Tab-separated table of C-alpha atoms and ligand atoms in Angstrom:
chain	number	residue	atom	x	y	z
A	16	MET	CA	0.000	0.000	0.000
A	17	THR	CA	1.311	3.457	-0.903
A	18	GLY	CA	0.089	6.615	0.808
A	19	LEU	CA	0.813	9.841	-1.039
A	20	THR	CA	0.776	13.308	0.512
A	21	SER	CA	0.031	16.572	-1.286
A	22	HIS	CA	3.783	17.158	-1.293
A	23	ALA	CA	4.426	13.903	-3.190
A	24	ALA	CA	1.647	14.551	-5.682
A	25	ASP	CA	-0.431	17.704	-5.914
A	26	ILE	CA	-3.546	16.417	-7.660
A	27	ARG	CA	-3.803	19.693	-9.634
A	28	ASP	CA	-0.642	18.654	-11.484
A	29	ALA	CA	-1.894	16.166	-14.085
A	30	LYS	CA	1.579	15.156	-15.269
A	31	ARG	CA	2.860	14.516	-11.758
A	32	VAL	CA	-0.259	12.497	-10.913
A	33	HIS	CA	0.170	10.395	-14.060
A	34	ASP	CA	3.869	9.846	-13.278
A	35	VAL	CA	3.323	8.668	-9.688
A	36	VAL	CA	0.416	6.440	-10.669
A	37	ARG	CA	2.407	4.902	-13.551
A	38	GLU	CA	5.279	4.247	-11.146
A	39	ALA	CA	3.118	2.752	-8.347
A	40	ARG	CA	0.913	0.658	-10.698
A	41	PRO	CA	-1.838	0.322	-8.066
A	42	GLU	CA	-4.807	-2.019	-8.352
A	43	TRP	CA	-6.938	0.516	-6.519
A	44	ILE	CA	-6.592	4.227	-5.831
A	45	VAL	CA	-8.465	5.767	-2.903
A	46	LEU	CA	-8.834	9.486	-3.513
A	47	ALA	CA	-9.467	11.198	-0.180
A	48	ALA	CA	-7.481	14.367	-0.954
A	49	ALA	CA	-9.595	17.493	-1.250
A	50	TYR	CA	-9.761	21.160	-0.394
A	51	THR	CA	-12.035	20.582	2.611
A	52	ASP	CA	-12.242	24.064	4.153
A	53	VAL	CA	-15.937	24.517	3.407
A	54	ASP	CA	-15.916	28.239	4.238
A	55	GLY	CA	-12.574	28.734	2.466
A	56	CYS	CA	-14.112	27.253	-0.692
A	57	GLU	CA	-16.645	30.128	-0.737
A	58	SER	CA	-13.858	32.726	-0.891
A	59	GLU	CA	-11.530	30.643	-3.107
A	60	PRO	CA	-13.858	28.927	-5.602
A	61	GLU	CA	-11.144	28.599	-8.287
A	62	LEU	CA	-8.933	26.660	-5.884
A	63	ALA	CA	-11.897	24.502	-4.825
A	64	ILE	CA	-12.666	23.634	-8.458
A	65	ALA	CA	-8.995	23.027	-9.297
A	66	VAL	CA	-8.511	20.564	-6.423
A	67	ASN	CA	-11.903	18.988	-5.812
A	68	ARG	CA	-13.182	18.623	-9.368
A	69	ASP	CA	-10.257	18.952	-11.775
A	70	GLY	CA	-7.792	17.238	-9.405
A	71	ALA	CA	-10.178	14.307	-9.049
A	72	VAL	CA	-10.449	14.072	-12.833
A	73	ASN	CA	-6.631	14.042	-13.074
A	74	VAL	CA	-6.492	11.100	-10.665
A	75	ALA	CA	-9.289	9.239	-12.468
A	76	SER	CA	-7.658	9.635	-15.862
A	77	ALA	CA	-4.317	8.433	-14.456
A	78	ALA	CA	-6.099	5.443	-12.891
A	79	LYS	CA	-7.765	4.674	-16.194
A	80	GLN	CA	-4.445	4.826	-18.023
A	81	VAL	CA	-2.929	2.067	-15.863
A	82	GLY	CA	-6.147	0.054	-15.483
A	83	ALA	CA	-6.509	0.848	-11.769
A	84	ARG	CA	-9.885	1.022	-10.033
A	85	LEU	CA	-10.841	4.155	-8.087
A	86	VAL	CA	-12.690	4.922	-4.856
A	87	PHE	CA	-13.548	8.625	-4.664
A	88	VAL	CA	-14.445	9.924	-1.208
A	89	SER	CA	-17.386	12.291	-1.628
A	90	SER	CA	-19.663	14.192	0.676
A	91	ASP	CA	-23.168	14.645	2.079
A	92	TYR	CA	-22.798	18.289	0.947
A	93	VAL	CA	-23.793	17.253	-2.594
A	94	PHE	CA	-27.367	17.390	-1.216
A	95	ASP	CA	-29.404	20.455	-0.288
A	96	GLY	CA	-30.457	19.207	3.157
A	97	LYS	CA	-34.160	19.800	2.512
A	98	LYS	CA	-35.249	16.174	2.918
A	99	THR	CA	-36.514	14.828	6.225
A	100	ALA	CA	-35.785	11.146	5.517
A	101	PRO	CA	-32.352	9.668	4.738
A	102	TYR	CA	-30.843	10.543	1.351
A	103	GLU	CA	-30.690	7.589	-1.020
A	104	ILE	CA	-27.860	7.146	-3.531
A	105	GLY	CA	-30.115	8.088	-6.447
A	106	ASP	CA	-31.480	11.296	-4.905
A	107	VAL	CA	-30.874	14.419	-6.949
A	108	ARG	CA	-27.735	16.358	-6.148
A	109	ASN	CA	-28.424	19.982	-5.292
A	110	PRO	CA	-25.390	21.385	-3.482
A	111	GLN	CA	-25.809	24.679	-1.641
A	112	SER	CA	-22.130	25.557	-1.208
A	113	VAL	CA	-19.081	25.887	-3.467
A	114	TYR	CA	-17.496	22.894	-1.707
A	115	GLY	CA	-20.614	20.768	-2.297
A	116	GLN	CA	-20.813	21.956	-5.907
A	117	THR	CA	-17.192	20.916	-6.599
A	118	LYS	CA	-17.729	17.463	-5.049
A	119	ALA	CA	-20.982	17.018	-7.019
A	120	GLU	CA	-19.289	18.042	-10.278
A	121	ALA	CA	-16.412	15.659	-9.553
A	122	GLU	CA	-18.873	12.793	-9.017
A	123	ILE	CA	-20.547	13.485	-12.365
A	124	GLU	CA	-17.264	13.816	-14.293
A	125	LEU	CA	-15.762	10.714	-12.686
A	126	LEU	CA	-18.790	8.564	-13.448
A	127	GLU	CA	-18.593	9.705	-17.089
A	128	LEU	CA	-14.866	9.098	-17.406
A	129	MET	CA	-14.832	5.871	-15.430
A	130	PRO	CA	-18.306	4.327	-15.073
A	131	ASP	CA	-16.984	1.556	-12.794
A	132	CYS	CA	-15.456	3.948	-10.259
A	133	CYS	CA	-16.805	3.755	-6.720
A	134	ILE	CA	-18.039	6.955	-5.084
A	135	ALA	CA	-18.196	6.647	-1.303
A	136	ARG	CA	-20.158	9.550	0.157
A	137	THR	CA	-19.465	10.105	3.814
A	138	SER	CA	-20.201	12.786	6.415
A	139	TRP	CA	-19.123	14.456	9.668
A	140	LEU	CA	-15.720	12.721	9.770
A	141	PHE	CA	-13.713	12.511	12.988
A	142	GLY	CA	-10.504	10.751	13.847
A	143	VAL	CA	-7.323	10.904	15.851
A	144	GLY	CA	-4.462	12.994	14.499
A	145	GLY	CA	-6.300	15.898	12.954
A	146	LYS	CA	-8.694	18.693	13.704
A	147	CYS	CA	-12.204	17.320	14.132
A	148	PHE	CA	-15.416	18.084	16.007
A	149	PRO	CA	-14.902	15.826	19.074
A	150	ASP	CA	-11.338	17.096	19.473
A	151	THR	CA	-12.495	20.730	19.273
A	152	ILE	CA	-15.301	20.125	21.788
A	153	LEU	CA	-12.934	18.436	24.247
A	154	LYS	CA	-10.346	21.216	23.935
A	155	LEU	CA	-12.989	23.924	24.452
A	156	ALA	CA	-14.586	22.001	27.329
A	157	ALA	CA	-11.233	21.981	29.125
A	158	SER	CA	-11.364	25.758	29.528
A	159	ARG	CA	-15.056	26.709	29.418
A	160	PRO	CA	-17.955	25.881	31.738
A	161	ALA	CA	-20.503	25.967	28.894
A	162	LEU	CA	-20.527	25.504	25.117
A	163	ASP	CA	-23.095	26.621	22.533
A	164	VAL	CA	-23.603	24.031	19.795
A	165	VAL	CA	-25.869	24.042	16.737
A	166	ASP	CA	-28.998	21.908	17.172
A	167	ASP	CA	-30.699	22.367	13.783
A	168	GLN	CA	-28.320	20.386	11.556
A	169	ARG	CA	-28.736	16.610	11.563
A	170	GLY	CA	-26.271	14.128	10.086
A	171	CYS	CA	-24.211	10.978	10.640
A	172	PRO	CA	-20.901	11.308	12.503
A	173	THR	CA	-18.346	8.939	10.984
A	174	TYR	CA	-15.114	7.626	12.485
A	175	ALA	CA	-12.261	7.750	9.950
A	176	ASN	CA	-11.088	4.278	11.063
A	177	ASP	CA	-14.519	2.797	10.264
A	178	LEU	CA	-14.608	4.582	6.912
A	179	ALA	CA	-11.142	3.211	6.094
A	180	ARG	CA	-12.278	-0.354	6.929
A	181	THR	CA	-15.369	0.107	4.788
A	182	ILE	CA	-13.322	1.375	1.854
A	183	ILE	CA	-11.121	-1.728	2.067
A	184	GLN	CA	-14.264	-3.882	1.996
A	185	LEU	CA	-15.568	-1.923	-0.994
A	186	CYS	CA	-12.335	-2.669	-2.875
A	187	ARG	CA	-12.486	-6.364	-1.934
A	188	LYS	CA	-16.065	-6.545	-3.194
A	189	ASN	CA	-15.188	-4.753	-6.439
A	190	ALA	CA	-17.812	-2.121	-5.674
A	191	ALA	CA	-18.819	0.255	-8.453
A	192	GLY	CA	-21.157	3.253	-8.446
A	193	ILE	CA	-22.325	5.364	-5.524
A	194	VAL	CA	-22.522	4.141	-1.922
A	195	HIS	CA	-23.178	5.973	1.335
A	196	ALA	CA	-20.565	5.126	3.965
A	197	THR	CA	-21.294	6.594	7.393
A	198	ASN	CA	-21.542	5.241	10.906
A	199	ALA	CA	-25.079	4.098	11.718
A	200	GLY	CA	-27.554	6.393	13.445
A	201	ASP	CA	-27.840	10.165	13.315
A	202	CYS	CA	-27.836	13.188	15.584
A	203	THR	CA	-27.495	16.954	15.627
A	204	TRP	CA	-24.152	18.620	16.399
A	205	PHE	CA	-25.616	19.514	19.824
A	206	GLU	CA	-26.501	15.867	20.533
A	207	PHE	CA	-23.058	14.795	19.297
A	208	ALA	CA	-21.387	17.325	21.629
A	209	GLN	CA	-23.540	16.172	24.570
A	210	GLU	CA	-22.442	12.561	23.993
A	211	ILE	CA	-18.769	13.597	23.722
A	212	ILE	CA	-18.960	15.487	27.027
A	213	LYS	CA	-20.909	12.711	28.782
A	214	SER	CA	-18.609	9.928	27.511
A	215	SER	CA	-15.565	11.874	28.656
A	216	GLY	CA	-16.961	12.348	32.169
A	217	LEU	CA	-16.809	16.150	31.913
A	218	ALA	CA	-19.167	18.552	33.659
A	219	THR	CA	-19.322	21.170	30.893
A	220	THR	CA	-22.832	22.331	29.995
A	221	VAL	CA	-23.809	22.077	26.327
A	222	ARG	CA	-26.432	24.579	25.159
A	223	PRO	CA	-28.431	24.181	21.918
A	224	VAL	CA	-28.349	27.119	19.492
A	225	SER	CA	-29.586	27.676	15.934
A	226	SER	CA	-27.455	27.896	12.795
A	227	ARG	CA	-28.582	31.518	12.471
A	228	GLN	CA	-26.929	32.302	15.803
A	229	MET	CA	-23.649	30.752	14.557
A	230	ALA	CA	-23.657	32.131	10.985
A	231	ARG	CA	-20.867	30.801	8.725
A	232	PRO	CA	-19.898	31.863	5.174
A	233	ALA	CA	-20.991	28.544	3.584
A	234	PRO	CA	-24.494	27.198	4.150
A	235	ARG	CA	-24.619	23.747	5.772
A	236	PRO	CA	-27.345	21.212	4.928
A	237	ALA	CA	-29.980	21.159	7.699
A	238	TYR	CA	-30.464	17.424	7.175
A	239	SER	CA	-27.833	15.241	5.540
A	240	VAL	CA	-28.486	11.761	6.897
A	241	LEU	CA	-27.261	9.279	4.275
A	242	SER	CA	-29.130	6.015	3.810
A	243	PRO	CA	-26.991	2.853	4.156
A	244	THR	CA	-29.222	0.828	1.794
A	245	GLY	CA	-26.608	0.629	-0.990
A	246	LEU	CA	-23.883	-0.412	1.440
A	247	ARG	CA	-26.112	-3.096	2.988
A	248	ALA	CA	-26.805	-4.480	-0.490
A	249	LEU	CA	-23.060	-5.159	-0.663
A	250	GLY	CA	-23.207	-6.948	2.703
A	251	ILE	CA	-21.418	-4.139	4.560
A	252	GLU	CA	-22.689	-2.719	7.879
A	253	MET	CA	-21.018	0.128	9.721
A	254	PRO	CA	-21.143	0.371	13.548
A	255	SER	CA	-23.204	3.038	15.315
A	256	TRP	CA	-21.672	6.488	15.759
A	257	ARG	CA	-21.929	6.131	19.564
A	258	ASP	CA	-19.809	2.969	19.455
A	259	ALA	CA	-17.417	4.718	17.060
A	260	LEU	CA	-17.144	7.700	19.407
A	261	ARG	CA	-16.287	5.395	22.326
A	262	ARG	CA	-13.472	3.810	20.281
A	263	TYR	CA	-12.255	7.236	19.114
A	264	LEU	CA	-12.062	8.452	22.728
A	265	GLU	CA	-10.083	5.323	23.681
A	266	GLN	CA	-7.714	5.858	20.774
A	267	ARG	CA	-7.349	9.548	21.655
A	268	GLU	CA	-6.266	8.515	25.166
A	269	THR	CA	-3.799	5.913	23.838
A	270	PRO	CA	-2.896	7.008	20.291
A	271	THR	CA	-0.893	3.834	19.576
A	272	SER	CA	-4.048	1.685	19.727
A	273	SER	CA	-6.016	1.270	16.492
A	274	THR	CA	-9.650	0.894	17.521
B	157	NAP	N1	-14.353	16.063	7.085
B	157	NAP	C1	-15.602	15.703	6.822
B	157	NAP	O1	-16.488	15.819	7.674
B	157	NAP	C2	-15.964	15.131	5.475
B	157	NAP	C3	-17.302	14.843	5.212
B	157	NAP	C4	-17.628	14.268	3.976
B	157	NAP	C5	-16.656	14.008	3.053
B	157	NAP	N2	-15.369	14.329	3.319
B	157	NAP	C6	-14.364	14.029	2.313
B	157	NAP	O2	-13.457	13.110	2.896
B	157	NAP	C7	-12.139	13.333	2.389
B	157	NAP	C8	-11.184	13.536	3.556
B	157	NAP	O3	-11.658	14.646	4.293
B	157	NAP	P1	-10.853	15.186	5.569
B	157	NAP	O4	-11.761	16.096	6.299
B	157	NAP	O5	-10.180	14.049	6.256
B	157	NAP	O6	-9.774	16.075	4.848
B	157	NAP	P2	-8.497	16.831	5.405
B	157	NAP	O7	-8.191	16.433	6.801
B	157	NAP	O8	-8.677	18.280	5.085
B	157	NAP	O9	-7.375	16.220	4.473
B	157	NAP	C9	-7.403	16.508	3.121
B	157	NAP	C10	-6.114	16.019	2.536
B	157	NAP	O10	-6.102	16.431	1.160
B	157	NAP	C11	-4.805	16.883	0.884
B	157	NAP	N3	-4.818	17.836	-0.217
B	157	NAP	C12	-5.371	19.062	-0.240
B	157	NAP	N4	-5.137	19.642	-1.431
B	157	NAP	C13	-4.411	18.749	-2.161
B	157	NAP	C14	-3.859	18.768	-3.454
B	157	NAP	N5	-3.996	19.832	-4.259
B	157	NAP	N6	-3.170	17.689	-3.874
B	157	NAP	C15	-3.019	16.593	-3.077
B	157	NAP	N7	-3.515	16.525	-1.831
B	157	NAP	C16	-4.204	17.600	-1.386
B	157	NAP	C17	-4.331	17.545	2.150
B	157	NAP	O11	-2.930	17.575	2.159
B	157	NAP	P3	-2.166	18.781	2.954
B	157	NAP	O12	-2.540	18.628	4.374
B	157	NAP	O13	-0.737	18.492	2.664
B	157	NAP	O14	-2.671	20.028	2.333
B	157	NAP	C18	-4.875	16.594	3.208
B	157	NAP	O15	-3.978	15.539	3.451
B	157	NAP	C19	-12.253	14.526	1.454
B	157	NAP	O16	-12.377	14.066	0.144
B	157	NAP	C20	-13.539	15.207	1.882
B	157	NAP	O17	-14.127	15.923	0.819
B	157	NAP	C21	-14.997	14.882	4.512
């Protein structure tokens, strides 16, 4: 297995991407790289398009050239968040932000270029080693008696370790087309924060607030629960987000473990 950083291969550089892919001759490429600063994408749309759409196309065309299969990690932000029941894989894309638009356009271009590519849409990722919601909540809770957290956005928190395991299973099963890959169950950010605080044995108060009170440059979908139906059809089940959170907290305490 080869893991490439942005330094080794900037996906905006088509020639470099083709060179490293030709050299590595992979059976599968997992494309997780993206410009993920959702608010930054609003102020830098050209960069968002160059990385998230055109960069993905560069990787797909390099994969095609060497006969490699591709898993593209996509996002719940391709949807508008107006549904009140889980989004199915065939639901119409209607992104509300530049970030979501670039991921949606990448999905469309990739499926045209490489109809057997696998698009794994995920959401609300957290994991040890990077900035993520549980880490931010725990750091803030260490110095504040109370935290205000948005309670009108509902989605599926997803542990990066569980997503990685699912992607491996997708490769083993030769998956093609769109799947939704999130931990099971859903919650609001407020409910997620409450569970993080409770599971960590902290006394910090979590207060529910509305998105309007915490205005951000990019709109967030109010509801972006992704249905696991497509994943189940492949015989893959992901654990609940509460179980995933427990394992994340264990791993955060002892970073050498790999729960
Ligand atoms: N975070 C979420 O909640 C969420 C939800 C749904 C879907 N996703 C998708 O899941 C994937 C991983 O998300 P994440 O939040 O884990 O991302 P992340 O922590 O921001 O990591 C993104 C990675 O992409 C690399 N990258 C950025 N620009 C690049 C370029 N031009 N060429 C090559 N590499 C580049 C970054 O490298 P540097 O650090 O060196 O810049 C970084 O390693 C992304 O495709 C994202 O769209 C994320």
